[in-house]
Coordinates of C-alpha atoms in Angstrom, one line a residue:
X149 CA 29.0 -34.7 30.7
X150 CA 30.6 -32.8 27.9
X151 CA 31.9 -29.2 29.8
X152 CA 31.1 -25.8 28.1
X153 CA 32.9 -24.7 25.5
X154 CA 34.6 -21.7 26.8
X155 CA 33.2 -18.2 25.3
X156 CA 34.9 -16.9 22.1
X157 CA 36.0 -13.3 23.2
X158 CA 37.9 -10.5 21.1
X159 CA 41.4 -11.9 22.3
X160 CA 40.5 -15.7 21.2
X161 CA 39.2 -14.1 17.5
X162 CA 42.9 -12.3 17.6
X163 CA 44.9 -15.1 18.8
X164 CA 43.3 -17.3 16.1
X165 CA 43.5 -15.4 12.9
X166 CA 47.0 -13.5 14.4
X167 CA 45.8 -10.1 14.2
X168 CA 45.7 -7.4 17.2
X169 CA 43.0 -7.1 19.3
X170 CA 42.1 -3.4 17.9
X171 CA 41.7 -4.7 14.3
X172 CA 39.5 -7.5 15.0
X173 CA 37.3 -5.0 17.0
X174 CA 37.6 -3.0 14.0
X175 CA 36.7 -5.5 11.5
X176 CA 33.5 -6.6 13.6
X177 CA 32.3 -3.1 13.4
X178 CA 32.9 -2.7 9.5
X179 CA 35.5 0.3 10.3
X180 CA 36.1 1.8 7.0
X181 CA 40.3 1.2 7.5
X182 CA 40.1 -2.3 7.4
X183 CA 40.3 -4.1 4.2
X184 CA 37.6 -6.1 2.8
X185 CA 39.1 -9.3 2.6
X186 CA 40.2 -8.8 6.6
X187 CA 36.4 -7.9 7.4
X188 CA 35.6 -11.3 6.0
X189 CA 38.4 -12.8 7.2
X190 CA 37.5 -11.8 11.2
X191 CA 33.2 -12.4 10.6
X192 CA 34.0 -15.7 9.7
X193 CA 36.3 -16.6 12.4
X194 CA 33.6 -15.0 14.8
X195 CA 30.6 -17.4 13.1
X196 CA 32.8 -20.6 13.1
X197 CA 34.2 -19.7 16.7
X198 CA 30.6 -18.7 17.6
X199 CA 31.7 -15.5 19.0
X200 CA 29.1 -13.1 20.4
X201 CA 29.7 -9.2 21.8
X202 CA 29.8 -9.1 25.6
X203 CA 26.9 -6.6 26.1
X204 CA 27.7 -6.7 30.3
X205 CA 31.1 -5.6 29.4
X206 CA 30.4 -2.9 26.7
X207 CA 27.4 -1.9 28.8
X208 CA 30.2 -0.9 31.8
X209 CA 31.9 0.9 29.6
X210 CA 29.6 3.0 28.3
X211 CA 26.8 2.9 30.7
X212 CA 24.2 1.5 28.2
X213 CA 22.2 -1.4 28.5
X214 CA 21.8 -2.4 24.9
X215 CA 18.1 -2.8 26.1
X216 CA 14.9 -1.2 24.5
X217 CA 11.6 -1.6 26.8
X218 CA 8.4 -2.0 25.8
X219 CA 5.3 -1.1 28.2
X220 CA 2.9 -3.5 27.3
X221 CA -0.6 -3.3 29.1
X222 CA -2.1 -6.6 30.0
X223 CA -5.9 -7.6 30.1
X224 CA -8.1 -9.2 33.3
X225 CA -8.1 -12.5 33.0
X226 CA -11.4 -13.8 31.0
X227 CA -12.0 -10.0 29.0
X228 CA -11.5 -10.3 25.1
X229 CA -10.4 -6.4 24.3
X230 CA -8.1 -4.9 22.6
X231 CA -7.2 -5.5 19.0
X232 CA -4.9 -8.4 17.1
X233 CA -1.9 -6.5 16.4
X234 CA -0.2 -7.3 19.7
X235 CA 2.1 -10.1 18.2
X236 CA 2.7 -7.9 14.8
X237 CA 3.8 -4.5 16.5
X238 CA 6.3 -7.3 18.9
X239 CA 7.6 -8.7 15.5
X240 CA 7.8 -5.4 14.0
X241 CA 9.9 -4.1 17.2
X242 CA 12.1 -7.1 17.3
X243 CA 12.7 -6.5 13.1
X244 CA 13.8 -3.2 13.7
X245 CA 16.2 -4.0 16.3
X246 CA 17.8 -7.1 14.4
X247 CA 21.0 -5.1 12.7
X248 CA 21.4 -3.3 16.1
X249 CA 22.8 -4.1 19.3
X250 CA 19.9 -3.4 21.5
X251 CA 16.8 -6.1 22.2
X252 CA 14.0 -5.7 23.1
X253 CA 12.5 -6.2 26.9
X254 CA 8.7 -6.3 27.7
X255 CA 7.1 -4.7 31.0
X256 CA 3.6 -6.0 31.3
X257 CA 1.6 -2.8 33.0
X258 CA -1.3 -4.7 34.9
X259 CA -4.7 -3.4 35.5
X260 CA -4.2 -3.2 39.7
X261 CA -1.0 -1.2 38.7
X262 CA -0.7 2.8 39.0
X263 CA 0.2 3.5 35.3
X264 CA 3.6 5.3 36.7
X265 CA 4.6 1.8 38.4
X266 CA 6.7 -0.1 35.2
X267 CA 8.0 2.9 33.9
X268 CA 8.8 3.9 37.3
X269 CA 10.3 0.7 37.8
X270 CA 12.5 0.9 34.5
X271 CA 14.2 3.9 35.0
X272 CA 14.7 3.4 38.9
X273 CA 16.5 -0.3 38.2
X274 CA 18.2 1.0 34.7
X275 CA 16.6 -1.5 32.9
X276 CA 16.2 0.4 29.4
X277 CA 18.5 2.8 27.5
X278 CA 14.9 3.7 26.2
X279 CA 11.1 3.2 26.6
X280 CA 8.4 2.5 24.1
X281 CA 5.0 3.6 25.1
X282 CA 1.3 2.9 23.9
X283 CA -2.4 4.0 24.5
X284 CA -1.5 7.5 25.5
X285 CA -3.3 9.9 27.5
X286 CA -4.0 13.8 26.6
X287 CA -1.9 14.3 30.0
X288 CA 0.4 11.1 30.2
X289 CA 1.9 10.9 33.7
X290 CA 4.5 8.3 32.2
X291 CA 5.6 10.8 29.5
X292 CA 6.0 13.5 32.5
X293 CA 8.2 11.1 34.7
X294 CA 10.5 9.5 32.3
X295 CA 11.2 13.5 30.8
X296 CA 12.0 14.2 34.3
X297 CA 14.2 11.2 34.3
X298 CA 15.7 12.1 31.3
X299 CA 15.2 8.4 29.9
X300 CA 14.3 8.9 26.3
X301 CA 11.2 7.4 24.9
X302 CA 8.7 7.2 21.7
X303 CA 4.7 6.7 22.0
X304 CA 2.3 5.1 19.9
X305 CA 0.4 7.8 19.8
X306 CA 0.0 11.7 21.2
X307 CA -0.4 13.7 24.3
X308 CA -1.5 17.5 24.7
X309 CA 1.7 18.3 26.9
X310 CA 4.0 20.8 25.8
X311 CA 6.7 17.9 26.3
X312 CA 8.9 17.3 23.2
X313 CA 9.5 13.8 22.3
X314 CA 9.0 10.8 19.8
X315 CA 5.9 9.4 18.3
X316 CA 4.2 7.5 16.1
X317 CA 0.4 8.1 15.1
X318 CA -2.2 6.9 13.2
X319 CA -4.6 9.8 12.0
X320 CA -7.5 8.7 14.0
X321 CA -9.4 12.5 13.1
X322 CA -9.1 10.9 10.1
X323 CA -10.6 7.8 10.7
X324 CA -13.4 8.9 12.2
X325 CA -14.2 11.3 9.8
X326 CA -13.5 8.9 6.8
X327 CA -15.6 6.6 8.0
X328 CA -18.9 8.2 9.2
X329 CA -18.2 9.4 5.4
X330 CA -17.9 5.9 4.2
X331 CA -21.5 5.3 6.1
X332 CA -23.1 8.2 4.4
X333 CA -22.2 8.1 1.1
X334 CA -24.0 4.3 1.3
X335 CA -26.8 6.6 2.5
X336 CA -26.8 5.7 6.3
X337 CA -28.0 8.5 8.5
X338 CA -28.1 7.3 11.9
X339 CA -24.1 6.5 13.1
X340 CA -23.1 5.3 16.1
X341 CA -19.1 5.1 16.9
X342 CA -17.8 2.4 19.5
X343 CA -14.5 4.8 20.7
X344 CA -12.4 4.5 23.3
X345 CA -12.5 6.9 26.9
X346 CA -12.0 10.7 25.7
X347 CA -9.1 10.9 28.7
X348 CA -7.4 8.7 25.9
X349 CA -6.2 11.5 22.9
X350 CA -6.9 9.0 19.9
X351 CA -10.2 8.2 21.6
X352 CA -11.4 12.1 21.4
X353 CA -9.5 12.5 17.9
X354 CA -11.7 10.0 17.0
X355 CA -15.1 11.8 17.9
X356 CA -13.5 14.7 16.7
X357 CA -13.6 13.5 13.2
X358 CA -17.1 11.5 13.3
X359 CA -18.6 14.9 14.8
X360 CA -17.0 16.8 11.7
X361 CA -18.6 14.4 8.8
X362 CA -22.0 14.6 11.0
X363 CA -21.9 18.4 10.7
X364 CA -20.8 18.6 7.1
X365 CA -23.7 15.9 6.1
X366 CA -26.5 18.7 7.8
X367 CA -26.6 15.6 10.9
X368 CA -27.8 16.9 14.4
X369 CA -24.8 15.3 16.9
X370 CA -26.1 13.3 20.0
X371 CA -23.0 12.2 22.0
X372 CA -24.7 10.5 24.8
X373 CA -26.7 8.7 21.3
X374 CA -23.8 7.9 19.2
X375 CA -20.9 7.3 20.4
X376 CA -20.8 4.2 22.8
X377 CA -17.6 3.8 25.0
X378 CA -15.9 0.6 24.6
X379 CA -16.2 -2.3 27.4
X380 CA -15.8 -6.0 27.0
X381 CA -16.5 -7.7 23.8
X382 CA -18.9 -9.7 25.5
X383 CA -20.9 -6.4 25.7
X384 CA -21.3 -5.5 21.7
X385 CA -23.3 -8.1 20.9
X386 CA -26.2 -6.8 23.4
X387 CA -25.5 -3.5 23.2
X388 CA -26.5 -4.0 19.6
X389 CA -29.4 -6.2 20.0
X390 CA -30.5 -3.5 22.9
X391 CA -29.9 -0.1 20.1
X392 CA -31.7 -2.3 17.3
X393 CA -35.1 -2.6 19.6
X394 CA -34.9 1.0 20.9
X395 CA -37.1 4.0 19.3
X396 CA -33.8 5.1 17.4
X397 CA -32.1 2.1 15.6
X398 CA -28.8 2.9 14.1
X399 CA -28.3 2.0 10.1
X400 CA -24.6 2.5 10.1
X401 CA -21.8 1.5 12.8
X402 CA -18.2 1.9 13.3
X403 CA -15.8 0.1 15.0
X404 CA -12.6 0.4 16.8
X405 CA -11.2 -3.2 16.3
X406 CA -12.0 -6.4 14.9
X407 CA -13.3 -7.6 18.0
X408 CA -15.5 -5.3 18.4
X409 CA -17.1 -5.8 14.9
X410 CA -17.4 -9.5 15.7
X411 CA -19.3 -8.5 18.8
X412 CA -21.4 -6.3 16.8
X413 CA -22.6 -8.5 13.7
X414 CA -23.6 -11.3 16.0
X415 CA -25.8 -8.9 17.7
X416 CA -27.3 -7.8 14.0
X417 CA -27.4 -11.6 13.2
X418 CA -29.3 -12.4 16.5
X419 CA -31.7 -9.4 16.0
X420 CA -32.2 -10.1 12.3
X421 CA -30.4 -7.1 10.5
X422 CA -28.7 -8.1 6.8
X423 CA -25.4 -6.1 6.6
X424 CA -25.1 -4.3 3.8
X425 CA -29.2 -3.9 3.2
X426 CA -30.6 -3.1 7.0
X427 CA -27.3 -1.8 8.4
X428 CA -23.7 -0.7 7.3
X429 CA -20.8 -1.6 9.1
X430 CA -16.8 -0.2 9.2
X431 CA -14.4 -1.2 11.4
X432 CA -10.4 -0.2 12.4
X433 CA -8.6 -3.3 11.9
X434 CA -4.8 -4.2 12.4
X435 CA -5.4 -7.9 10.6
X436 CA -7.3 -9.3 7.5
X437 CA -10.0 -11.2 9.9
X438 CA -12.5 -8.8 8.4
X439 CA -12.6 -10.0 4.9
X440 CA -13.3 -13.6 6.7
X441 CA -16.2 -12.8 8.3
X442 CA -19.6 -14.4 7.0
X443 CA -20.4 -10.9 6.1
X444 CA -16.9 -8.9 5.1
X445 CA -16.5 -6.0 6.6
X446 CA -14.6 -2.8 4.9
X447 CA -11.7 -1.5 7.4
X448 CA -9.3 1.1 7.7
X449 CA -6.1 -0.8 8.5
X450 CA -3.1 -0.4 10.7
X451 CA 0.0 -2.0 9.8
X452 CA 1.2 -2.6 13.3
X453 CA 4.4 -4.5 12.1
X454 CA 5.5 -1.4 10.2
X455 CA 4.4 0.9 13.1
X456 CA 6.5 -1.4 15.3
X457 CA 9.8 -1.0 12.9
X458 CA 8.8 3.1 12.8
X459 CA 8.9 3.4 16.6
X460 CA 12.2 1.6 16.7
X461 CA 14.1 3.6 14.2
X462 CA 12.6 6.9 15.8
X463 CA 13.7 5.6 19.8
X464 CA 17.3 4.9 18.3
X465 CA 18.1 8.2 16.3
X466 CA 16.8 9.9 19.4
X467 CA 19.0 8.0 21.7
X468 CA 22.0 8.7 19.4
X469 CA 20.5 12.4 18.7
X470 CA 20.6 11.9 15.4
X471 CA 17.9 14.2 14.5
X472 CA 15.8 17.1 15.8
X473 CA 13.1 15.7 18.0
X474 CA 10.5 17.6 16.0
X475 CA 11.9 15.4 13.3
X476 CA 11.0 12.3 14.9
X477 CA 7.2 12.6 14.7
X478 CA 4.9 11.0 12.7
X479 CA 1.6 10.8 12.0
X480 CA 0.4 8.8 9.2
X481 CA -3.1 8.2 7.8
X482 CA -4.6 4.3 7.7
X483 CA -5.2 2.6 4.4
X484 CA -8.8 2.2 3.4
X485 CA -10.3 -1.3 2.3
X486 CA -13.4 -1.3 0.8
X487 CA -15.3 -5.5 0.7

């Protein structure tokens, strides 16, 4: 058996190209007082030597961990929830990160879990120099704790506290109210919403919104009527079969993913209904599987890999305090596609 090849370090990259130890450091960082020809010089040494930092080593000397963590709720075994942006928002992440020296770490938070438990378990074993957070609550615990821990962080997505910190948001007001306006212009009149629990912000921002374009349109609103709260997949196409023989049939239904919307048009299938002539349908979507459906379905769509690549760049500059914190939150509006 061949043994290891013993690991390039700083000293071997010096003793090979005869510099000092400082300038190859230097040089691997870009510094401005090295000359441009040494810069090459050392990268090249460090490729062909395969020569990699030694993130333990820097990580004792300046108490970092070179290690962004992602929370990353996990479903119950046999459910279909959620959306398909899982693997894009991981790419986008991982993108963000690829010119830095941090990676990225992922701490499934389970369903039997407290919602404290991986963040907790983060900050207590110094996992993470930061935490990335999703699916926020008006009054996140998570947020609270990690504040208190003084661990910086950035959520995908708001909370009501009077806590300053990082986020990234998709205008789901917006949404909402854009789409029950999307039904009603194609002259719908009875809207139902599939939105998440109201305890979750974007789920009431949501309702906020639909409510709004009900009002403006001279629309009584029935909450316990139409806005259904979301369950398993398996549940949309019944629950649509079950409001399309009822005494009030919806004509125009919005959607919070793509799975839902699949869900929903089987049940309109099963009982009958021809999209786009008995019924109207819009959805959320963070993929194009919408214009793939028999019937295509217009969507308001997330692009999760860019969201991933925001949230990175707005954990970093507040890690390094590059910027204000009020200057590290955004909230951006999702693109409409009409098919």
């Amino acid at each position: 058996m061949t043994p290891d090849k013993p690991r390039a370090t700083l000293k071997t990259l010096a003793r090979y190209l005869d510099l000092s130890v400082s300038t190859v450091s230097r040089a691997l960082k870009g510094g401005a007082e090295v000359k441009p020809e040494t810069i090459a010089r050392v990268k090249a040494a460090a490729a062909e030597l395969g020569y990699r930092p030694n993130h333990s080593g820097i990580g004792l000397k300046t108490g970092k961990t070179h290690v962004i963590a992602l929370v990353m709720p996990v479903i119950k075994p046999g459910e279909i929830v959620g959306d398909l942006g899982t693997l894009p928002l991981i790419e986008g992440l991982t993108a963000g990160l690829a010119d830095t020296p941090y990676h990225l770490t992922i701490i499934p938070g389970r369903p039997d879990q407290e919602a404290l438990e991986p963040v907790r378990y983060i900050a207590e074993h110094g996992l993470a120099d930061g935490v990335i957070l999703n699916i926020t609550r008006s009054e996140d615990e998570r947020v609270k704790y990690l504040h208190s821990m003084n661990l910086p962080l950035v959520t995908f997505g708001r909370t009501e506290l009077s806590i300053q910190h990082p986020y990234y948001d998709t205008d789901n007001i917006d949404f909402g109210y854009r789409a029950a306006r999307y039904l009603l212009e194609r002259g719908r009149r009875k809207l139902v919403m599939l939105t998440p629990p109201q305890h979750f912000l974007y789920g009431w921002h949501r309702k906020v919104g639909f409510q709004r374009a009900l009002l403006e349109a001279g629309l009584d609103f029935n909450e316990h009527r139409q806005l259904l709260i979301e369950a398993k997949a398996t549940d949309y196409r019944a629950q649509t079969r079950q409001w399309l023989h009822s005494d009030w049939q919806p004509d125009g239904i919005i959607c919070g993913t793509e799975i839902a919307a699949m869900g929903v048009l089987a049940g309109l299938h099963d009982s009958g209904r021809v999209v786009g002539t008995d019924c109207d349908l819009v959805t959320l979507e963070t993929s194009p599987l919408p214009e793939y459906f028999r019937t295509p379905v217009s969507g308001f769509h997330q692009d999760l890999h860019k969201v991933g690549r925001q949230l990175v760049s707005l954990l970093l500059d507040h890690i390094d305090q590059r910027k204000p914190v009020r200057e590290l939150q955004i909230i951006e509006k999702a693109d409409f596609i009409e098919r």
